[in-house]
Amino acid sequence: MKGSYNVIKAFNFFIYGALSVYSTFFALYLQKIGWSTLEIGALLAGGPIVSIVANPLWGYLSDRFRNIRLVILIMMAGATVIMQIVFLAQSDTVIYTAMLFFFFFQMPMFSQSNSLILNAIEGTKYKFGSFRLWGSMGWAVLAAASGPVIGHIGIERLWILYTAMMLMSILFALGLPKGESKVAVKAEKTNYRSIFANRAFLLFLLLGLVLSIPNSMNQTFIALYIAELGGQADMIGWAAFFSSIFEIPVFLLLDRYLKRNTKTMMYCMIFVSLLFTLRWALMAGADSGLQIIFVQLLHCVTFGGFYYIGTQLTALLVPAQYRASGQAVYALIYGGVSGMAAGVIGGWLFQNLGAQSMYISGAIMALVGVAGFVALYGMVRRSGVAADGVSAG
């Protein structure tokens, strides 16, 4: 069984690495073939729109068939094949259409891999962060390594790196455990409305949306911002490296010291929201690509903390037999609904008012998140909702 845990780590390394290459450099590829900033934002906003259907659907299929590995393999194969069409296409219409199908397979991938990890380690000594950190390592190392390669072969050959990494990911995915929950599922009809029974969880999702919009704007347009300030492909890769590599100690520290109760997690989210405010303010004031690289160091605590705590809260508040669906709902917020606003609004702000205005709006939204989590902390403290629950892993 220990061997399957090592396979999970290797899989996380390569799948996060493959998607980091896509997310870090794809906007540059589109710009190279003549797309405007607003067109790029509109295209990438299609992913979150599709994810509204894709995340719940794939989550339901995982829960229904109790085989997350099979679902992940189908999603990876579909994403890999469709991206070949995108890179070969000459027509904007074909690219738009193919990308919608790509998003259908790609967007739920992280939430389903998280569900597989949580189910695989349930009842064991293993912690979620010790597996998720391999994803951060893959994202950081492979994005940084890809920068010089792309600088040498050209951004138009981005498909080579993406395809190679996806094939490696599929190879390791074949050795994954099925990822079925160890909690027995009763025979009666599934009531998915129970996922939303906790008011604290619903309010957390709403506030998470507020924090996620500027983070999605940054993820979509940071490469263009660095290029605008004179940075090259290798600098863009290093920005991705520094944004992710230090997630590893953050995940390990949270594994060791974070108390698995709602009150503590809400308190941590207040701190994370404050750091988000600082991060976007510093990004607005940056005047070189090198400064952006240093500001990106805050990503490990901001998004890393938000992602980890949200995943644990979902596992804490959602019944185990609906965990894949619960993680899909959480992913729909931080990677789905937020991205719809980020792609269109961020693209408009970037093109018409400049990147600085985009980041200033992000800082304002993060301040709203601070106030919201303070209020939510007070509500949870008074009501004691899920205060003493313990999450899986």
Short mmCIF file of C-alpha atoms in Angstrom, two decimals:
data_model
loop_
_atom_site.label_atom_id
_atom_site.label_comp_id
_atom_site.label_asym_id
_atom_site.label_seq_id
_atom_site.Cartn_x
_atom_site.Cartn_y
_atom_site.Cartn_z
CA MET A 1 0.00 0.00 0.00
CA LYS A 2 2.93 2.32 0.67
CA GLY A 3 3.81 2.06 -3.01
CA SER A 4 0.44 3.49 -4.00
CA TYR A 5 1.04 6.49 -1.74
CA ASN A 6 4.33 7.14 -3.56
CA VAL A 7 2.48 6.93 -6.88
CA ILE A 8 0.04 9.59 -5.64
CA LYS A 9 2.98 11.89 -4.89
CA ALA A 10 4.56 11.33 -8.32
CA PHE A 11 1.20 11.84 -10.02
CA ASN A 12 0.67 15.13 -8.16
CA PHE A 13 4.14 16.31 -9.19
CA PHE A 14 3.55 15.82 -12.90
CA ILE A 15 -0.13 16.78 -13.19
CA TYR A 16 0.42 20.05 -11.34
CA GLY A 17 3.57 20.61 -13.39
CA ALA A 18 1.71 20.08 -16.66
CA LEU A 19 -1.07 22.45 -15.66
CA SER A 20 1.45 25.03 -14.42
CA VAL A 21 3.06 25.11 -17.87
CA TYR A 22 -0.36 25.59 -19.43
CA SER A 23 -1.56 28.28 -17.01
CA THR A 24 1.78 30.15 -16.90
CA PHE A 25 2.50 30.37 -20.62
CA PHE A 26 -0.77 29.85 -22.53
CA ALA A 27 -1.73 33.54 -22.38
CA LEU A 28 1.65 34.38 -23.95
CA TYR A 29 0.99 31.80 -26.67
CA LEU A 30 -2.36 33.41 -27.48
CA GLN A 31 -0.76 36.86 -27.53
CA LYS A 32 1.91 35.53 -29.90
CA ILE A 33 -0.73 34.37 -32.41
CA GLY A 34 -2.41 37.78 -32.33
CA TRP A 35 -5.02 37.74 -29.56
CA SER A 36 -5.72 40.90 -27.52
CA THR A 37 -5.76 41.01 -23.72
CA LEU A 38 -9.56 41.28 -23.65
CA GLU A 39 -9.92 38.34 -26.07
CA ILE A 40 -7.60 36.23 -23.91
CA GLY A 41 -9.56 37.10 -20.79
CA ALA A 42 -12.87 36.28 -22.48
CA LEU A 43 -11.55 32.91 -23.65
CA LEU A 44 -10.16 31.92 -20.26
CA ALA A 45 -13.40 33.03 -18.60
CA GLY A 46 -15.04 30.19 -20.52
CA GLY A 47 -13.33 27.68 -18.23
CA PRO A 48 -15.16 28.80 -15.10
CA ILE A 49 -18.46 28.90 -17.01
CA VAL A 50 -18.00 25.30 -18.14
CA SER A 51 -16.87 24.29 -14.64
CA ILE A 52 -20.32 25.17 -13.28
CA VAL A 53 -21.52 22.02 -15.04
CA ALA A 54 -18.26 20.05 -15.14
CA ASN A 55 -17.32 20.15 -11.43
CA PRO A 56 -20.63 18.83 -10.06
CA LEU A 57 -20.94 16.30 -12.89
CA TRP A 58 -17.49 14.74 -12.43
CA GLY A 59 -17.94 14.88 -8.65
CA TYR A 60 -21.24 13.03 -8.96
CA LEU A 61 -19.69 10.39 -11.23
CA SER A 62 -16.84 9.85 -8.76
CA ASP A 63 -19.26 9.40 -5.88
CA ARG A 64 -21.65 7.28 -7.97
CA PHE A 65 -19.09 4.80 -9.31
CA ARG A 66 -16.70 5.01 -6.31
CA ASN A 67 -13.70 5.05 -8.64
CA ILE A 68 -12.02 8.48 -8.73
CA ARG A 69 -8.98 7.03 -10.53
CA LEU A 70 -11.08 6.12 -13.57
CA VAL A 71 -12.69 9.56 -13.64
CA ILE A 72 -9.29 11.27 -13.43
CA LEU A 73 -7.91 9.13 -16.27
CA ILE A 74 -10.86 10.02 -18.50
CA MET A 75 -10.43 13.73 -17.74
CA MET A 76 -6.68 13.64 -18.43
CA ALA A 77 -7.03 11.77 -21.70
CA GLY A 78 -9.74 14.18 -22.88
CA ALA A 79 -7.73 17.28 -21.94
CA THR A 80 -4.58 16.00 -23.65
CA VAL A 81 -6.29 15.13 -26.93
CA ILE A 82 -8.28 18.36 -27.16
CA MET A 83 -5.25 20.58 -26.51
CA GLN A 84 -3.64 19.10 -29.63
CA ILE A 85 -6.57 20.52 -31.59
CA VAL A 86 -6.12 23.91 -29.91
CA PHE A 87 -2.42 24.12 -30.79
CA LEU A 88 -3.01 22.99 -34.39
CA ALA A 89 -6.04 25.22 -35.04
CA GLN A 90 -5.75 28.28 -37.28
CA SER A 91 -9.31 29.51 -36.72
CA ASP A 92 -10.31 31.53 -33.64
CA THR A 93 -13.70 29.83 -33.69
CA VAL A 94 -12.10 26.38 -33.55
CA ILE A 95 -9.87 27.47 -30.66
CA TYR A 96 -12.83 28.86 -28.71
CA THR A 97 -14.89 25.71 -29.26
CA ALA A 98 -12.05 23.29 -28.48
CA MET A 99 -11.14 25.21 -25.32
CA LEU A 100 -14.67 24.82 -23.97
CA PHE A 101 -14.29 21.04 -24.27
CA PHE A 102 -10.80 21.27 -22.75
CA PHE A 103 -12.16 23.14 -19.72
CA PHE A 104 -14.83 20.47 -19.29
CA PHE A 105 -12.09 17.89 -18.70
CA GLN A 106 -9.44 20.07 -17.04
CA MET A 107 -11.27 22.29 -14.55
CA PRO A 108 -12.38 19.54 -12.08
CA MET A 109 -9.02 17.76 -12.10
CA PHE A 110 -7.63 19.30 -8.90
CA SER A 111 -10.78 18.79 -6.84
CA GLN A 112 -11.00 15.14 -7.85
CA SER A 113 -7.33 14.48 -7.11
CA ASN A 114 -7.86 16.08 -3.69
CA SER A 115 -10.81 13.77 -3.07
CA LEU A 116 -8.72 10.76 -4.04
CA ILE A 117 -6.00 11.78 -1.57
CA LEU A 118 -8.46 12.43 1.26
CA ASN A 119 -10.17 9.08 0.73
CA ALA A 120 -6.89 7.18 0.35
CA ILE A 121 -5.45 8.51 3.63
CA GLU A 122 -8.67 8.31 5.64
CA GLY A 123 -8.00 6.37 8.85
CA THR A 124 -4.21 6.37 8.33
CA LYS A 125 -1.34 8.35 9.84
CA TYR A 126 -0.84 10.31 6.62
CA LYS A 127 -1.68 14.02 6.26
CA PHE A 128 -3.17 15.80 3.26
CA GLY A 129 -0.41 18.40 3.07
CA SER A 130 2.36 15.81 2.71
CA PHE A 131 0.76 14.74 -0.58
CA ARG A 132 -0.40 18.14 -1.83
CA LEU A 133 3.11 19.59 -1.40
CA TRP A 134 4.28 17.38 -4.27
CA GLY A 135 1.85 19.24 -6.48
CA SER A 136 3.37 22.55 -5.40
CA MET A 137 6.84 21.17 -6.08
CA GLY A 138 5.83 20.03 -9.56
CA TRP A 139 4.17 23.37 -10.29
CA ALA A 140 7.26 25.30 -9.18
CA VAL A 141 10.06 23.15 -10.61
CA LEU A 142 8.53 22.37 -13.99
CA ALA A 143 7.32 25.95 -14.59
CA ALA A 144 10.80 27.31 -13.80
CA ALA A 145 12.49 24.67 -15.94
CA SER A 146 10.10 25.35 -18.83
CA GLY A 147 10.93 29.07 -18.98
CA PRO A 148 14.43 28.67 -20.53
CA VAL A 149 13.18 25.83 -22.75
CA ILE A 150 10.38 27.98 -24.15
CA GLY A 151 12.81 30.86 -24.57
CA HIS A 152 14.95 28.53 -26.70
CA ILE A 153 12.34 26.66 -28.78
CA GLY A 154 9.77 29.46 -28.94
CA ILE A 155 6.35 29.90 -27.35
CA GLU A 156 4.69 28.48 -30.48
CA ARG A 157 6.06 25.04 -29.48
CA LEU A 158 4.42 25.13 -26.06
CA TRP A 159 2.44 22.03 -27.05
CA ILE A 160 5.57 19.85 -26.84
CA LEU A 161 6.14 20.54 -23.13
CA TYR A 162 2.47 20.34 -22.19
CA THR A 163 1.89 17.05 -24.01
CA ALA A 164 5.02 15.39 -22.61
CA MET A 165 4.07 16.25 -19.03
CA MET A 166 0.47 15.12 -19.48
CA LEU A 167 1.62 11.76 -20.83
CA MET A 168 3.87 11.32 -17.79
CA SER A 169 0.92 12.18 -15.55
CA ILE A 170 -1.29 9.61 -17.26
CA LEU A 171 1.42 6.98 -16.81
CA PHE A 172 1.47 7.51 -13.03
CA ALA A 173 -2.32 7.84 -12.86
CA LEU A 174 -2.60 4.23 -14.01
CA GLY A 175 -1.07 3.18 -10.68
CA LEU A 176 -3.31 5.30 -8.46
CA PRO A 177 -5.68 3.67 -5.95
CA LYS A 178 -9.38 3.82 -6.84
CA GLY A 179 -9.92 6.50 -4.21
CA GLU A 180 -13.23 5.23 -2.92
CA SER A 181 -14.36 6.43 0.49
CA LYS A 182 -13.86 3.97 3.36
CA VAL A 183 -17.18 5.12 4.83
CA ALA A 184 -19.98 2.73 3.91
CA VAL A 185 -22.60 4.30 1.68
CA LYS A 186 -26.20 3.53 2.54
CA ALA A 187 -28.45 2.15 -0.14
CA GLU A 188 -31.07 4.89 0.02
CA LYS A 189 -31.22 7.70 -2.51
CA THR A 190 -28.39 10.20 -2.16
CA ASN A 191 -29.47 13.58 -0.83
CA TYR A 192 -26.86 16.04 -2.09
CA ARG A 193 -28.68 18.93 -0.44
CA SER A 194 -26.99 17.79 2.78
CA ILE A 195 -23.76 19.27 1.39
CA PHE A 196 -25.27 22.71 1.86
CA ALA A 197 -26.81 22.16 5.28
CA ASN A 198 -24.07 24.07 7.11
CA ARG A 199 -24.59 27.84 6.98
CA ALA A 200 -20.99 28.50 7.96
CA PHE A 201 -19.83 26.48 4.94
CA LEU A 202 -22.12 28.45 2.61
CA LEU A 203 -20.87 31.78 3.93
CA PHE A 204 -17.29 30.55 3.64
CA LEU A 205 -17.92 29.77 -0.02
CA LEU A 206 -19.30 33.28 -0.60
CA LEU A 207 -16.31 34.97 1.03
CA GLY A 208 -13.97 32.57 -0.73
CA LEU A 209 -15.44 33.84 -4.00
CA VAL A 210 -14.55 37.42 -3.05
CA LEU A 211 -10.93 36.41 -2.35
CA SER A 212 -10.66 34.18 -5.40
CA ILE A 213 -11.59 36.75 -8.06
CA PRO A 214 -8.39 38.86 -7.74
CA ASN A 215 -6.32 35.70 -7.36
CA SER A 216 -7.77 34.42 -10.64
CA MET A 217 -7.07 37.76 -12.31
CA ASN A 218 -3.47 37.53 -11.20
CA GLN A 219 -3.10 33.95 -12.41
CA THR A 220 -4.56 34.83 -15.81
CA PHE A 221 -2.66 38.04 -16.51
CA ILE A 222 0.58 37.96 -14.52
CA ALA A 223 2.57 36.68 -17.51
CA LEU A 224 1.34 39.60 -19.62
CA TYR A 225 2.11 42.01 -16.75
CA ILE A 226 5.68 40.74 -16.47
CA ALA A 227 6.12 40.95 -20.25
CA GLU A 228 4.72 44.51 -20.20
CA LEU A 229 7.38 45.43 -17.63
CA GLY A 230 10.13 43.97 -19.82
CA GLY A 231 10.41 40.45 -18.39
CA GLN A 232 11.30 37.42 -20.54
CA ALA A 233 9.94 33.85 -20.56
CA ASP A 234 12.49 32.63 -17.99
CA MET A 235 11.43 35.39 -15.58
CA ILE A 236 7.80 34.35 -15.99
CA GLY A 237 8.82 30.80 -15.14
CA TRP A 238 10.68 31.94 -12.04
CA ALA A 239 7.64 33.94 -10.91
CA ALA A 240 5.63 30.70 -11.06
CA PHE A 241 8.45 28.90 -9.22
CA PHE A 242 8.58 31.30 -6.29
CA SER A 243 4.79 31.46 -6.06
CA SER A 244 4.61 27.70 -5.48
CA ILE A 245 7.84 26.31 -4.04
CA PHE A 246 7.26 27.83 -0.60
CA GLU A 247 3.79 26.31 -0.43
CA ILE A 248 5.63 23.15 0.63
CA PRO A 249 6.72 24.36 4.11
CA VAL A 250 3.33 26.09 4.48
CA PHE A 251 1.49 22.80 3.90
CA LEU A 252 3.82 20.96 6.28
CA LEU A 253 3.37 23.58 9.00
CA LEU A 254 -0.40 23.55 8.58
CA ASP A 255 -0.37 19.74 8.74
CA ARG A 256 1.50 19.90 12.03
CA TYR A 257 0.04 22.90 13.82
CA LEU A 258 -3.37 23.83 12.39
CA LYS A 259 -6.15 22.87 14.79
CA ARG A 260 -8.92 21.04 12.96
CA ASN A 261 -11.82 23.18 14.14
CA THR A 262 -13.89 25.81 12.39
CA LYS A 263 -13.11 28.70 14.74
CA THR A 264 -9.35 28.37 14.31
CA MET A 265 -9.68 28.07 10.54
CA MET A 266 -11.82 31.21 10.33
CA TYR A 267 -9.24 33.09 12.40
CA CYS A 268 -6.56 31.95 9.94
CA MET A 269 -8.67 33.15 7.02
CA ILE A 270 -8.78 36.67 8.50
CA PHE A 271 -4.97 36.66 8.49
CA VAL A 272 -4.85 35.25 4.95
CA SER A 273 -7.24 37.97 3.74
CA LEU A 274 -5.00 40.67 5.21
CA LEU A 275 -2.01 39.20 3.40
CA PHE A 276 -4.01 39.10 0.17
CA THR A 277 -4.65 42.84 0.60
CA LEU A 278 -0.92 43.50 1.04
CA ARG A 279 -0.04 41.27 -1.90
CA TRP A 280 -2.30 43.03 -4.41
CA ALA A 281 -1.24 46.47 -3.18
CA LEU A 282 2.41 45.54 -3.74
CA MET A 283 1.62 44.15 -7.20
CA ALA A 284 -0.07 47.44 -8.11
CA GLY A 285 3.08 49.32 -7.15
CA ALA A 286 5.58 47.07 -8.93
CA ASP A 287 7.69 48.63 -11.68
CA SER A 288 9.82 45.66 -12.77
CA GLY A 289 9.47 41.95 -13.40
CA LEU A 290 11.97 41.27 -10.61
CA GLN A 291 9.75 43.00 -8.06
CA ILE A 292 6.83 40.84 -9.15
CA ILE A 293 8.89 37.71 -8.52
CA PHE A 294 9.49 38.80 -4.92
CA VAL A 295 5.84 39.76 -4.38
CA GLN A 296 4.87 36.32 -5.65
CA LEU A 297 6.48 34.87 -2.52
CA LEU A 298 3.30 35.88 -0.69
CA HIS A 299 1.37 33.37 -2.82
CA CYS A 300 2.54 30.51 -0.60
CA VAL A 301 0.76 31.91 2.46
CA THR A 302 -2.20 33.58 0.73
CA PHE A 303 -3.48 31.09 -1.81
CA GLY A 304 -1.67 28.20 -0.12
CA GLY A 305 -3.44 28.93 3.17
CA PHE A 306 -6.80 29.58 1.49
CA TYR A 307 -6.57 26.37 -0.55
CA TYR A 308 -5.45 24.14 2.34
CA ILE A 309 -7.90 25.48 4.91
CA GLY A 310 -10.78 25.42 2.45
CA THR A 311 -10.05 21.82 1.51
CA GLN A 312 -9.96 20.81 5.17
CA LEU A 313 -13.14 22.74 5.95
CA THR A 314 -14.92 21.01 3.12
CA ALA A 315 -13.80 17.60 4.41
CA LEU A 316 -14.94 18.67 7.89
CA LEU A 317 -18.36 20.03 6.97
CA VAL A 318 -19.45 17.69 4.15
CA PRO A 319 -20.50 14.07 4.84
CA ALA A 320 -17.77 11.63 3.81
CA GLN A 321 -19.92 9.81 1.23
CA TYR A 322 -20.42 13.12 -0.62
CA ARG A 323 -16.81 14.29 -0.30
CA ALA A 324 -15.99 14.31 -4.03
CA SER A 325 -19.08 16.43 -4.66
CA GLY A 326 -18.21 18.74 -1.76
CA GLN A 327 -14.69 19.27 -3.07
CA ALA A 328 -16.17 19.91 -6.52
CA VAL A 329 -18.36 22.68 -5.06
CA TYR A 330 -15.37 24.24 -3.32
CA ALA A 331 -13.32 24.05 -6.54
CA LEU A 332 -16.25 25.62 -8.38
CA ILE A 333 -15.83 28.70 -6.18
CA TYR A 334 -12.07 29.23 -6.17
CA GLY A 335 -11.43 28.01 -9.72
CA GLY A 336 -14.81 28.38 -11.39
CA VAL A 337 -17.23 31.15 -10.55
CA SER A 338 -14.38 33.49 -9.60
CA GLY A 339 -12.69 32.92 -12.93
CA MET A 340 -15.74 34.06 -14.90
CA ALA A 341 -15.51 37.50 -13.33
CA ALA A 342 -11.70 37.49 -13.36
CA GLY A 343 -11.36 36.76 -17.07
CA VAL A 344 -13.80 39.40 -18.30
CA ILE A 345 -13.40 42.11 -15.65
CA GLY A 346 -9.66 41.59 -15.32
CA GLY A 347 -9.20 41.64 -19.09
CA TRP A 348 -11.21 44.87 -19.38
CA LEU A 349 -9.34 46.55 -16.53
CA PHE A 350 -5.95 45.45 -17.85
CA GLN A 351 -6.64 46.63 -21.40
CA ASN A 352 -8.45 49.90 -20.63
CA LEU A 353 -7.13 51.10 -17.25
CA GLY A 354 -3.89 49.17 -16.87
CA ALA A 355 -2.63 46.34 -14.69
CA GLN A 356 -2.22 48.63 -11.69
CA SER A 357 -5.96 49.36 -11.60
CA MET A 358 -6.69 45.65 -11.81
CA TYR A 359 -4.54 44.96 -8.76
CA ILE A 360 -5.93 47.91 -6.79
CA SER A 361 -9.43 46.49 -7.28
CA GLY A 362 -8.08 43.17 -6.00
CA ALA A 363 -6.76 44.82 -2.84
CA ILE A 364 -10.19 46.38 -2.22
CA MET A 365 -11.90 42.99 -2.62
CA ALA A 366 -9.43 41.41 -0.20
CA LEU A 367 -10.34 44.07 2.38
CA VAL A 368 -13.99 43.10 1.93
CA GLY A 369 -12.88 39.53 2.61
CA VAL A 370 -11.23 40.63 5.86
CA ALA A 371 -14.45 42.24 7.09
CA GLY A 372 -16.50 39.25 5.98
CA PHE A 373 -14.36 36.69 7.76
CA VAL A 374 -14.37 38.78 10.95
CA ALA A 375 -18.17 38.68 10.84
CA LEU A 376 -18.19 34.97 10.04
CA TYR A 377 -15.79 34.25 12.89
CA GLY A 378 -18.15 36.03 15.25
CA MET A 379 -21.10 34.00 13.97
CA VAL A 380 -19.26 30.69 14.36
CA ARG A 381 -18.03 31.61 17.82
CA ARG A 382 -21.55 32.41 18.97
CA SER A 383 -23.21 29.39 17.40
CA GLY A 384 -20.43 26.82 17.84
CA VAL A 385 -21.16 25.37 14.39
CA ALA A 386 -18.86 22.40 13.70
CA ALA A 387 -16.43 23.77 16.27
CA ASP A 388 -14.99 20.47 17.36
CA GLY A 389 -15.07 18.46 14.16
CA VAL A 390 -11.95 16.70 12.97
CA SER A 391 -11.18 16.45 9.27
CA ALA A 392 -9.89 13.49 7.40
CA GLY A 393 -6.11 13.47 7.08
#
